[in-house]
Short mmCIF file of C-alpha atoms in Angstrom, two decimals:
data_model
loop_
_atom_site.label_atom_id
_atom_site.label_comp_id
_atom_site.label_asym_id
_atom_site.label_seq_id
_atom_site.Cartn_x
_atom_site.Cartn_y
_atom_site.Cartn_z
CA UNK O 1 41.11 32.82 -39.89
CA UNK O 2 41.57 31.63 -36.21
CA UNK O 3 44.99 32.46 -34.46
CA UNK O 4 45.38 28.64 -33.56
CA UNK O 5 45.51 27.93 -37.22
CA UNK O 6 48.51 29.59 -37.91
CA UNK O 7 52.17 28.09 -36.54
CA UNK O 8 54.91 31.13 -35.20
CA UNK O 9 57.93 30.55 -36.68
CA UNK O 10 59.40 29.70 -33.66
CA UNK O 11 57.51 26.31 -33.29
CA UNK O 12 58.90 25.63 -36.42
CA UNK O 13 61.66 23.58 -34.77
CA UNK O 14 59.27 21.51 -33.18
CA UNK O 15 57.11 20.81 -35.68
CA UNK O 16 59.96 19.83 -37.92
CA UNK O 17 62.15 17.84 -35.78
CA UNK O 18 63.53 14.72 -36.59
CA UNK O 19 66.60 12.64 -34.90
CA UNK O 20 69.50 11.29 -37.24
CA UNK O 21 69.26 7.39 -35.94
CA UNK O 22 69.48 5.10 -38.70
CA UNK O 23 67.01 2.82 -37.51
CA UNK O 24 64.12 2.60 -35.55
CA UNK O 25 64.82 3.38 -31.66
CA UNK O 26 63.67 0.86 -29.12
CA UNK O 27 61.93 2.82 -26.19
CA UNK O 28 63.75 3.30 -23.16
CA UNK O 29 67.03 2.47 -25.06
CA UNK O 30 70.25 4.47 -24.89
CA UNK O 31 69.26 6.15 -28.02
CA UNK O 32 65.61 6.74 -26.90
CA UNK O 33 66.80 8.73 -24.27
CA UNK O 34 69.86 10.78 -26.27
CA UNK O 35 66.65 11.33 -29.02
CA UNK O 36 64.52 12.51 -26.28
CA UNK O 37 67.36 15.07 -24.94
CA UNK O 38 68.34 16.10 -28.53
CA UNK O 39 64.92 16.73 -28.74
CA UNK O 40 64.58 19.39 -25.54
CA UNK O 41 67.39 20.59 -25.80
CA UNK O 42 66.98 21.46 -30.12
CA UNK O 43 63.09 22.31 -29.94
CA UNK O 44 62.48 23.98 -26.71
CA UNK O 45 60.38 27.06 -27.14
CA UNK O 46 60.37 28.76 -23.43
CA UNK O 47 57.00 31.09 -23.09
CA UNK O 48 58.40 34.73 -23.37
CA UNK O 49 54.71 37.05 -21.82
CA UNK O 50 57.28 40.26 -23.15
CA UNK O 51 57.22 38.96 -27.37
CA UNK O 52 53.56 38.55 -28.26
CA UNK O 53 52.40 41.83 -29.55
CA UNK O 54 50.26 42.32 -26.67
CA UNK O 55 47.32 45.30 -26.72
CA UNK O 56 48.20 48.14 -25.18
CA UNK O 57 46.74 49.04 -21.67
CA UNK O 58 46.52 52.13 -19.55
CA UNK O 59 49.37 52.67 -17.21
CA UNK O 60 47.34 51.56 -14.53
CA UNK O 61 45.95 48.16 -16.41
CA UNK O 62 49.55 46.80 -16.66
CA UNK O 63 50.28 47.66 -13.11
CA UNK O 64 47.38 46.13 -12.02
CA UNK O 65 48.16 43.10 -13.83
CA UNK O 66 51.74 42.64 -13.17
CA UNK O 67 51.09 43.06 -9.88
CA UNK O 68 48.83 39.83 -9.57
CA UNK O 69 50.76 37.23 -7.74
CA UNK O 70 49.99 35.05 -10.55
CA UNK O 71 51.94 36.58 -12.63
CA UNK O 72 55.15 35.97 -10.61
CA UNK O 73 54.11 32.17 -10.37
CA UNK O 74 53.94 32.00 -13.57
CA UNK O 75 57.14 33.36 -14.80
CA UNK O 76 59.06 31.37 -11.98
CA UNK O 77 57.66 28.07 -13.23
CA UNK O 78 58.34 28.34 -16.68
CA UNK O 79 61.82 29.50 -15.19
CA UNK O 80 62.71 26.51 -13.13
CA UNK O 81 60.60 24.39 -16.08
CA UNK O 82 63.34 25.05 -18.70
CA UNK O 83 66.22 24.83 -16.24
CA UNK O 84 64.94 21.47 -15.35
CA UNK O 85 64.71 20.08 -19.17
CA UNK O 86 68.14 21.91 -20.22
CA UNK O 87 69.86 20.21 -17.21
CA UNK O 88 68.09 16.76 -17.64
CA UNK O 89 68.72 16.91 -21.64
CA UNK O 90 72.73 17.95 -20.84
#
């Protein structure tokens, strides 16, 4: 079976979700937007490259690639990325 078949447990707050509002929520409404936030703030799943049970490489393999200025890029954006939807969500 393909990986992208299967759900980690962590996405299980996303997939899950739902917002305690009574009624139906009229978009761009007060409640839309406490929904939206409740959302982000409940469900957020920030991308962690050190969980996954990554393969093992040679000493020199994970130097190599950690050395990539990609990889920096990366792990700043996701950085700022959650800051930005925990402060917006507060």
């Amino acid at each position: 079976m393909s990986d992208t078949l299967t759900h980690a447990p962590e996405d299980r707050a996303l997939r899950q979700w739902t917002f305690r509002h009574p009624a139906r929520v009229k978009i761009g409404s007060d409640a839309h937007t406490q929904m939206f936030s409740r959302l982000l703030l409940e469900a957020h799943n920030p991308c962690k490259a050190a969980v996954p049970d990554w393969p093992p490489l040679p000493p020199d393999a994970l130097r190599r690639l950690t050395s990539l200025p990609v990889w920096n890029i990366a792990r700043r954006t996701e950085g700022r990325g959650s800051s930005r939807y925990f402060h917006c969500a507060s």
